[in-house]
Short mmCIF file of N, CA and C in Angstrom, two decimals:
data_model
loop_
_atom_site.label_atom_id
_atom_site.label_comp_id
_atom_site.label_asym_id
_atom_site.label_seq_id
_atom_site.Cartn_x
_atom_site.Cartn_y
_atom_site.Cartn_z
N MET C 1 0.83 -1.19 0.00
CA MET C 1 0.00 0.00 0.00
C MET C 1 0.87 1.26 0.00
N GLU C 2 2.05 1.18 -0.51
CA GLU C 2 2.96 2.32 -0.51
C GLU C 2 2.60 3.27 -1.64
N LYS C 3 2.37 4.53 -1.29
CA LYS C 3 1.98 5.53 -2.28
C LYS C 3 2.85 6.76 -2.09
N LYS C 4 3.38 7.27 -3.20
CA LYS C 4 4.29 8.41 -3.14
C LYS C 4 3.82 9.48 -4.13
N VAL C 5 3.77 10.72 -3.66
CA VAL C 5 3.37 11.85 -4.50
C VAL C 5 4.44 12.92 -4.41
N SER C 6 4.97 13.34 -5.57
CA SER C 6 5.96 14.42 -5.62
C SER C 6 5.26 15.73 -5.94
N PHE C 7 5.83 16.83 -5.46
CA PHE C 7 5.24 18.14 -5.69
C PHE C 7 6.32 19.20 -5.68
N SER C 8 6.00 20.34 -6.27
CA SER C 8 6.90 21.48 -6.29
C SER C 8 6.66 22.30 -5.03
N LEU C 9 7.73 22.84 -4.46
CA LEU C 9 7.60 23.61 -3.22
C LEU C 9 7.45 25.10 -3.45
N SER C 10 7.71 25.56 -4.69
CA SER C 10 7.66 26.98 -4.97
C SER C 10 7.25 27.20 -6.42
N MET C 11 6.51 28.27 -6.67
CA MET C 11 6.14 28.60 -8.04
C MET C 11 7.32 29.19 -8.78
N LEU C 12 8.07 30.05 -8.12
CA LEU C 12 9.22 30.68 -8.76
C LEU C 12 10.34 29.68 -9.02
N PHE C 13 10.60 28.83 -8.06
CA PHE C 13 11.71 27.89 -8.15
C PHE C 13 11.14 26.47 -8.18
N PHE C 14 10.54 26.14 -9.32
CA PHE C 14 9.82 24.89 -9.49
C PHE C 14 10.71 23.66 -9.43
N TRP C 15 12.01 23.85 -9.55
CA TRP C 15 12.92 22.70 -9.51
C TRP C 15 13.16 22.20 -8.09
N VAL C 16 12.77 22.96 -7.09
CA VAL C 16 12.90 22.51 -5.70
C VAL C 16 11.67 21.64 -5.40
N LYS C 17 11.91 20.35 -5.27
CA LYS C 17 10.82 19.38 -5.14
C LYS C 17 10.77 18.77 -3.74
N GLY C 18 9.64 18.20 -3.45
CA GLY C 18 9.44 17.44 -2.22
C GLY C 18 8.52 16.28 -2.52
N PHE C 19 8.36 15.40 -1.56
CA PHE C 19 7.42 14.29 -1.75
C PHE C 19 6.84 13.87 -0.42
N ILE C 20 5.68 13.24 -0.51
CA ILE C 20 5.04 12.63 0.65
C ILE C 20 4.73 11.19 0.26
N GLU C 21 5.12 10.28 1.13
CA GLU C 21 4.92 8.85 0.88
C GLU C 21 4.10 8.29 2.04
N VAL C 22 3.05 7.55 1.70
CA VAL C 22 2.17 6.97 2.70
C VAL C 22 2.25 5.45 2.60
N ASP C 23 2.57 4.79 3.71
CA ASP C 23 2.51 3.33 3.74
C ASP C 23 1.66 2.90 4.94
N SER C 24 1.67 1.64 5.27
CA SER C 24 0.78 1.14 6.32
C SER C 24 1.20 1.54 7.73
N ARG C 25 2.42 2.10 7.88
CA ARG C 25 2.89 2.46 9.22
C ARG C 25 3.29 3.92 9.37
N PHE C 26 3.76 4.56 8.29
CA PHE C 26 4.30 5.91 8.39
C PHE C 26 3.80 6.80 7.26
N VAL C 27 3.84 8.10 7.53
CA VAL C 27 3.73 9.12 6.50
C VAL C 27 5.11 9.77 6.45
N LYS C 28 5.79 9.62 5.32
CA LYS C 28 7.14 10.15 5.17
C LYS C 28 7.08 11.41 4.33
N VAL C 29 7.58 12.51 4.89
CA VAL C 29 7.56 13.80 4.21
C VAL C 29 9.00 14.24 3.98
N SER C 30 9.28 14.66 2.75
CA SER C 30 10.61 15.18 2.42
C SER C 30 10.42 16.50 1.68
N LYS C 31 10.96 17.56 2.26
CA LYS C 31 10.88 18.89 1.64
C LYS C 31 12.30 19.40 1.45
N GLY C 32 12.53 20.11 0.35
CA GLY C 32 13.84 20.67 0.10
C GLY C 32 14.06 21.96 0.87
N ASN C 33 15.18 22.08 1.53
CA ASN C 33 15.58 23.33 2.18
C ASN C 33 16.31 24.19 1.16
N THR C 34 16.19 25.49 1.29
CA THR C 34 16.87 26.39 0.36
C THR C 34 17.54 27.53 1.11
N VAL C 35 18.56 28.09 0.47
CA VAL C 35 19.22 29.30 0.94
C VAL C 35 18.73 30.42 0.03
N LEU C 36 18.27 31.52 0.61
CA LEU C 36 17.72 32.65 -0.13
C LEU C 36 16.49 32.28 -0.95
N GLY C 37 15.85 31.17 -0.61
CA GLY C 37 14.61 30.78 -1.27
C GLY C 37 14.76 30.06 -2.59
N PHE C 38 15.97 29.91 -3.13
CA PHE C 38 16.08 29.24 -4.42
C PHE C 38 17.32 28.37 -4.58
N ILE C 39 18.31 28.46 -3.71
CA ILE C 39 19.51 27.64 -3.82
C ILE C 39 19.30 26.40 -2.95
N PRO C 40 19.22 25.20 -3.57
CA PRO C 40 18.99 23.98 -2.79
C PRO C 40 20.09 23.77 -1.73
N ALA C 41 19.67 23.43 -0.51
CA ALA C 41 20.62 23.24 0.59
C ALA C 41 20.15 22.13 1.51
N GLY C 42 19.97 20.94 0.97
CA GLY C 42 19.60 19.80 1.81
C GLY C 42 18.11 19.55 1.83
N LYS C 43 17.73 18.64 2.69
CA LYS C 43 16.34 18.21 2.79
C LYS C 43 15.87 18.23 4.24
N ASP C 44 14.59 18.43 4.40
CA ASP C 44 13.93 18.32 5.70
C ASP C 44 13.07 17.06 5.63
N ASN C 45 13.45 16.02 6.34
CA ASN C 45 12.73 14.75 6.31
C ASN C 45 12.00 14.52 7.62
N GLN C 46 10.76 14.07 7.51
CA GLN C 46 9.95 13.72 8.68
C GLN C 46 9.34 12.35 8.45
N ASN C 47 9.42 11.48 9.43
CA ASN C 47 8.71 10.20 9.42
C ASN C 47 7.68 10.26 10.53
N ILE C 48 6.43 10.40 10.15
CA ILE C 48 5.35 10.55 11.13
C ILE C 48 4.62 9.21 11.26
N PRO C 49 4.64 8.59 12.44
CA PRO C 49 3.91 7.33 12.60
C PRO C 49 2.41 7.55 12.39
N LEU C 50 1.80 6.62 11.68
CA LEU C 50 0.37 6.73 11.38
C LEU C 50 -0.46 6.78 12.65
N LYS C 51 0.00 6.10 13.69
CA LYS C 51 -0.74 6.09 14.97
C LYS C 51 -0.79 7.47 15.62
N ASN C 52 0.16 8.35 15.28
CA ASN C 52 0.20 9.68 15.89
C ASN C 52 -0.63 10.71 15.13
N ILE C 53 -1.14 10.37 13.97
CA ILE C 53 -1.90 11.33 13.16
C ILE C 53 -3.37 11.24 13.53
N SER C 54 -3.96 12.40 13.85
CA SER C 54 -5.38 12.41 14.18
C SER C 54 -6.22 12.82 12.98
N SER C 55 -5.73 13.74 12.15
CA SER C 55 -6.46 14.14 10.95
C SER C 55 -5.57 14.99 10.05
N THR C 56 -6.10 15.29 8.87
CA THR C 56 -5.40 16.18 7.94
C THR C 56 -6.39 17.23 7.43
N MET C 57 -5.85 18.39 7.09
CA MET C 57 -6.66 19.47 6.53
C MET C 57 -5.87 20.13 5.41
N ILE C 58 -6.60 20.75 4.49
CA ILE C 58 -5.96 21.57 3.46
C ILE C 58 -6.46 22.98 3.64
N SER C 59 -5.54 23.91 3.73
CA SER C 59 -5.87 25.31 3.95
C SER C 59 -5.35 26.13 2.77
N SER C 60 -6.18 27.05 2.28
CA SER C 60 -5.75 27.99 1.24
C SER C 60 -5.38 29.30 1.91
N GLN C 61 -4.21 29.82 1.54
CA GLN C 61 -3.73 31.06 2.14
C GLN C 61 -3.47 32.08 1.05
N TYR C 62 -3.78 33.32 1.36
CA TYR C 62 -3.51 34.43 0.45
C TYR C 62 -2.64 35.42 1.20
N LYS C 63 -1.37 35.47 0.84
CA LYS C 63 -0.42 36.36 1.50
C LYS C 63 -0.42 37.69 0.75
N ILE C 64 -0.86 38.74 1.43
CA ILE C 64 -1.10 40.02 0.79
C ILE C 64 0.19 40.70 0.32
N LYS C 65 1.27 40.56 1.08
CA LYS C 65 2.52 41.24 0.72
C LYS C 65 3.06 40.77 -0.64
N PRO C 66 3.23 39.46 -0.89
CA PRO C 66 3.70 39.05 -2.22
C PRO C 66 2.71 39.38 -3.34
N ILE C 67 1.42 39.33 -3.03
CA ILE C 67 0.43 39.66 -4.06
C ILE C 67 0.58 41.12 -4.48
N ILE C 68 0.70 42.03 -3.51
CA ILE C 68 0.85 43.46 -3.83
C ILE C 68 2.16 43.72 -4.56
N ILE C 69 3.26 43.12 -4.09
CA ILE C 69 4.56 43.31 -4.75
C ILE C 69 4.51 42.77 -6.18
N GLY C 70 3.86 41.62 -6.38
CA GLY C 70 3.73 41.05 -7.71
C GLY C 70 2.92 41.93 -8.64
N VAL C 71 1.82 42.48 -8.15
CA VAL C 71 0.98 43.37 -8.97
C VAL C 71 1.76 44.63 -9.33
N ILE C 72 2.49 45.19 -8.38
CA ILE C 72 3.30 46.39 -8.66
C ILE C 72 4.35 46.08 -9.72
N ALA C 73 5.03 44.93 -9.60
CA ALA C 73 6.04 44.55 -10.60
C ALA C 73 5.42 44.35 -11.98
N ILE C 74 4.22 43.79 -12.03
CA ILE C 74 3.53 43.61 -13.32
C ILE C 74 3.20 44.97 -13.94
N PHE C 75 2.68 45.90 -13.15
CA PHE C 75 2.35 47.23 -13.68
C PHE C 75 3.60 47.97 -14.14
N ILE C 76 4.69 47.86 -13.39
CA ILE C 76 5.95 48.51 -13.80
C ILE C 76 6.44 47.89 -15.10
N SER C 77 6.34 46.58 -15.23
CA SER C 77 6.80 45.92 -16.47
C SER C 77 5.94 46.34 -17.66
N LEU C 78 4.65 46.51 -17.46
CA LEU C 78 3.79 46.97 -18.56
C LEU C 78 4.14 48.40 -18.96
N ALA C 79 4.50 49.23 -17.99
CA ALA C 79 4.91 50.61 -18.30
C ALA C 79 6.25 50.64 -19.02
N MET C 80 7.10 49.65 -18.78
CA MET C 80 8.43 49.60 -19.41
C MET C 80 8.41 49.00 -20.81
N MET C 81 7.29 48.44 -21.25
CA MET C 81 7.23 47.74 -22.54
C MET C 81 7.78 48.55 -23.70
N GLY C 82 7.50 49.83 -23.73
CA GLY C 82 7.97 50.67 -24.84
C GLY C 82 9.46 50.93 -24.82
N ASP C 83 10.05 51.03 -23.64
CA ASP C 83 11.47 51.37 -23.52
C ASP C 83 12.37 50.15 -23.71
N SER C 84 12.14 49.12 -22.96
CA SER C 84 13.01 47.94 -23.01
C SER C 84 12.13 46.70 -22.95
N PHE C 85 11.87 46.12 -24.12
CA PHE C 85 10.96 44.98 -24.18
C PHE C 85 11.51 43.79 -23.39
N LEU C 86 12.78 43.48 -23.54
CA LEU C 86 13.37 42.33 -22.86
C LEU C 86 13.35 42.52 -21.34
N GLY C 87 13.72 43.71 -20.88
CA GLY C 87 13.69 44.01 -19.44
C GLY C 87 12.28 43.94 -18.90
N ALA C 88 11.32 44.46 -19.68
CA ALA C 88 9.92 44.43 -19.25
C ALA C 88 9.40 43.00 -19.19
N LEU C 89 9.81 42.17 -20.15
CA LEU C 89 9.38 40.78 -20.16
C LEU C 89 9.93 40.02 -18.96
N ILE C 90 11.19 40.25 -18.64
CA ILE C 90 11.79 39.60 -17.46
C ILE C 90 11.09 40.05 -16.18
N LEU C 91 10.86 41.35 -16.05
CA LEU C 91 10.17 41.87 -14.86
C LEU C 91 8.74 41.35 -14.79
N LEU C 92 8.08 41.19 -15.94
CA LEU C 92 6.73 40.65 -15.97
C LEU C 92 6.71 39.21 -15.44
N LEU C 93 7.66 38.40 -15.89
CA LEU C 93 7.74 37.01 -15.43
C LEU C 93 8.02 36.94 -13.92
N ILE C 94 8.92 37.80 -13.46
CA ILE C 94 9.21 37.85 -12.02
C ILE C 94 7.98 38.29 -11.24
N GLY C 95 7.27 39.29 -11.75
CA GLY C 95 6.06 39.78 -11.09
C GLY C 95 4.98 38.71 -11.00
N VAL C 96 4.79 37.96 -12.10
CA VAL C 96 3.80 36.88 -12.08
C VAL C 96 4.22 35.80 -11.08
N GLY C 97 5.52 35.49 -11.03
CA GLY C 97 6.01 34.50 -10.07
C GLY C 97 5.80 34.93 -8.63
N ILE C 98 6.08 36.20 -8.34
CA ILE C 98 5.88 36.72 -6.98
C ILE C 98 4.40 36.73 -6.63
N LEU C 99 3.57 37.16 -7.59
CA LEU C 99 2.12 37.17 -7.38
C LEU C 99 1.63 35.75 -7.08
N GLY C 100 2.08 34.78 -7.86
CA GLY C 100 1.67 33.39 -7.66
C GLY C 100 2.14 32.82 -6.34
N SER C 101 3.30 33.29 -5.85
CA SER C 101 3.80 32.77 -4.57
C SER C 101 2.96 33.26 -3.40
N GLY C 102 2.14 34.26 -3.61
CA GLY C 102 1.24 34.74 -2.56
C GLY C 102 0.00 33.89 -2.42
N LEU C 103 -0.23 33.01 -3.39
CA LEU C 103 -1.38 32.10 -3.35
C LEU C 103 -0.86 30.71 -3.02
N GLN C 104 -1.12 30.24 -1.81
CA GLN C 104 -0.58 28.96 -1.37
C GLN C 104 -1.66 28.06 -0.80
N ASN C 105 -1.44 26.77 -0.96
CA ASN C 105 -2.24 25.75 -0.29
C ASN C 105 -1.32 25.03 0.68
N THR C 106 -1.85 24.70 1.83
CA THR C 106 -1.04 24.05 2.86
C THR C 106 -1.74 22.79 3.34
N LEU C 107 -1.01 21.68 3.33
CA LEU C 107 -1.50 20.45 3.94
C LEU C 107 -1.09 20.50 5.40
N ILE C 108 -2.06 20.37 6.28
CA ILE C 108 -1.80 20.39 7.72
C ILE C 108 -2.04 18.98 8.25
N ILE C 109 -0.99 18.37 8.75
CA ILE C 109 -1.09 17.03 9.34
C ILE C 109 -1.13 17.21 10.85
N GLN C 110 -2.29 16.93 11.43
CA GLN C 110 -2.45 17.07 12.88
C GLN C 110 -1.96 15.79 13.53
N ARG C 111 -0.94 15.96 14.37
CA ARG C 111 -0.33 14.80 15.01
C ARG C 111 -0.20 15.06 16.49
N ALA C 112 0.17 14.04 17.21
CA ALA C 112 0.33 14.17 18.65
C ALA C 112 1.40 15.21 18.94
N GLY C 113 1.03 16.24 19.65
CA GLY C 113 2.01 17.26 20.01
C GLY C 113 1.87 18.54 19.23
N ALA C 114 2.02 18.48 17.92
CA ALA C 114 2.00 19.71 17.12
C ALA C 114 1.57 19.40 15.70
N ASP C 115 1.13 20.42 15.01
CA ASP C 115 0.76 20.27 13.60
C ASP C 115 2.00 20.35 12.73
N TYR C 116 1.96 19.67 11.59
CA TYR C 116 3.06 19.71 10.62
C TYR C 116 2.50 20.30 9.34
N TYR C 117 3.15 21.35 8.83
CA TYR C 117 2.67 22.09 7.67
C TYR C 117 3.51 21.77 6.44
N VAL C 118 2.82 21.54 5.31
CA VAL C 118 3.48 21.33 4.03
C VAL C 118 2.89 22.35 3.05
N PRO C 119 3.53 23.53 2.90
CA PRO C 119 3.01 24.54 1.98
C PRO C 119 3.46 24.25 0.54
N VAL C 120 2.53 24.41 -0.41
CA VAL C 120 2.83 24.22 -1.83
C VAL C 120 2.14 25.33 -2.63
N PRO C 121 2.59 25.57 -3.87
CA PRO C 121 1.93 26.58 -4.71
C PRO C 121 0.48 26.17 -5.02
N PHE C 122 -0.31 27.16 -5.44
CA PHE C 122 -1.73 26.93 -5.67
C PHE C 122 -2.00 25.88 -6.75
N PHE C 123 -1.11 25.73 -7.73
CA PHE C 123 -1.37 24.78 -8.82
C PHE C 123 -1.10 23.33 -8.42
N GLU C 124 -0.62 23.09 -7.21
CA GLU C 124 -0.37 21.73 -6.72
C GLU C 124 -1.48 21.23 -5.79
N LYS C 125 -2.62 21.93 -5.74
CA LYS C 125 -3.69 21.56 -4.82
C LYS C 125 -4.23 20.16 -5.09
N SER C 126 -4.31 19.76 -6.36
CA SER C 126 -4.82 18.42 -6.67
C SER C 126 -3.94 17.33 -6.06
N LYS C 127 -2.63 17.58 -6.02
CA LYS C 127 -1.72 16.61 -5.41
C LYS C 127 -1.92 16.55 -3.90
N LEU C 128 -2.20 17.71 -3.29
CA LEU C 128 -2.47 17.72 -1.85
C LEU C 128 -3.74 16.95 -1.53
N LEU C 129 -4.77 17.10 -2.38
CA LEU C 129 -6.01 16.36 -2.17
C LEU C 129 -5.77 14.86 -2.29
N LYS C 130 -4.93 14.47 -3.25
CA LYS C 130 -4.59 13.05 -3.43
C LYS C 130 -3.86 12.52 -2.19
N ILE C 131 -2.90 13.29 -1.69
CA ILE C 131 -2.15 12.90 -0.49
C ILE C 131 -3.09 12.78 0.71
N GLN C 132 -3.98 13.77 0.85
CA GLN C 132 -4.91 13.76 1.97
C GLN C 132 -5.80 12.51 1.92
N ASP C 133 -6.29 12.15 0.73
CA ASP C 133 -7.11 10.95 0.58
C ASP C 133 -6.33 9.69 0.96
N GLN C 134 -5.05 9.65 0.56
CA GLN C 134 -4.22 8.48 0.89
C GLN C 134 -3.99 8.36 2.39
N ILE C 135 -3.77 9.49 3.06
CA ILE C 135 -3.57 9.46 4.51
C ILE C 135 -4.85 9.02 5.21
N ILE C 136 -6.00 9.54 4.78
CA ILE C 136 -7.28 9.16 5.39
C ILE C 136 -7.55 7.67 5.16
N GLU C 137 -7.25 7.18 3.96
CA GLU C 137 -7.42 5.75 3.67
C GLU C 137 -6.52 4.89 4.55
N ALA C 138 -5.27 5.32 4.73
CA ALA C 138 -4.34 4.58 5.58
C ALA C 138 -4.80 4.59 7.03
N LEU C 139 -5.32 5.74 7.49
CA LEU C 139 -5.84 5.81 8.87
C LEU C 139 -7.04 4.88 9.04
N ALA C 140 -7.92 4.84 8.04
CA ALA C 140 -9.09 3.96 8.11
C ALA C 140 -8.67 2.49 8.14
N GLN C 141 -7.71 2.12 7.31
CA GLN C 141 -7.23 0.73 7.31
C GLN C 141 -6.56 0.38 8.63
N ASP C 142 -5.82 1.33 9.19
CA ASP C 142 -5.16 1.09 10.48
C ASP C 142 -6.19 0.90 11.59
N THR C 143 -7.26 1.68 11.55
CA THR C 143 -8.33 1.55 12.54
C THR C 143 -9.06 0.22 12.36
N ASP C 144 -9.31 -0.16 11.10
CA ASP C 144 -10.00 -1.42 10.83
C ASP C 144 -9.20 -2.63 11.30
N LYS C 145 -7.87 -2.53 11.25
CA LYS C 145 -7.02 -3.65 11.69
C LYS C 145 -7.23 -3.96 13.17
N THR C 146 -7.51 -2.95 13.95
CA THR C 146 -7.62 -3.14 15.40
C THR C 146 -9.06 -3.24 15.88
N ASP C 147 -10.02 -3.21 14.95
CA ASP C 147 -11.44 -3.30 15.32
C ASP C 147 -11.84 -4.78 15.37
N LEU C 148 -12.02 -5.31 16.57
CA LEU C 148 -12.35 -6.73 16.73
C LEU C 148 -13.74 -7.06 16.19
N ASN C 149 -14.68 -6.13 16.26
CA ASN C 149 -16.02 -6.39 15.73
C ASN C 149 -15.95 -6.68 14.23
N MET C 150 -15.17 -5.91 13.50
CA MET C 150 -15.02 -6.15 12.06
C MET C 150 -14.35 -7.50 11.81
N PHE C 151 -13.38 -7.85 12.64
CA PHE C 151 -12.67 -9.12 12.49
C PHE C 151 -13.64 -10.29 12.65
N PHE C 152 -14.47 -10.25 13.70
CA PHE C 152 -15.39 -11.36 13.93
C PHE C 152 -16.52 -11.37 12.90
N ASP C 153 -16.95 -10.20 12.42
CA ASP C 153 -17.96 -10.16 11.36
C ASP C 153 -17.44 -10.81 10.09
N LYS C 154 -16.19 -10.55 9.74
CA LYS C 154 -15.60 -11.17 8.55
C LYS C 154 -15.44 -12.67 8.75
N LYS C 155 -15.09 -13.08 9.96
CA LYS C 155 -14.88 -14.49 10.25
C LYS C 155 -16.19 -15.27 10.16
N GLU C 156 -17.29 -14.68 10.62
CA GLU C 156 -18.60 -15.33 10.57
C GLU C 156 -19.11 -15.47 9.15
N SER C 157 -18.83 -14.49 8.29
CA SER C 157 -19.34 -14.52 6.93
C SER C 157 -18.60 -15.52 6.05
N VAL C 158 -17.45 -15.99 6.47
CA VAL C 158 -16.66 -16.94 5.68
C VAL C 158 -17.09 -18.34 5.91
#
């Protein structure tokens, strides 16, 4: 029952990847650490026992500061179009990237002690939903393993 989903950790720096793997005993999370937000510098690995997870949630966040900075950069790039097309195009791409980084989805894994957050860009939400379904399915199977009523019901029907 091992399931692994890879995802991008940033819209601007899409090459920085992470993954979440769900098996019958653990949820393994690996996120890339970066220096200055784009230079890869190792990994942050977590092995969360399935028994310690109580639930998962997906939260959408809108960070106003990057959204405003991105919109300002886009407007400046549009104003620069006549003077320097290449410079305006580069600034436009940077502005769109900054704007997109203000729109985030976060998988919240509620576990014994503290919550664990996995933030991803808005376009990776479908992968978060897939991961959340896998974790819920693994939790249900783990609960069913220890439910004696289900065990005896299956035994009687055979």
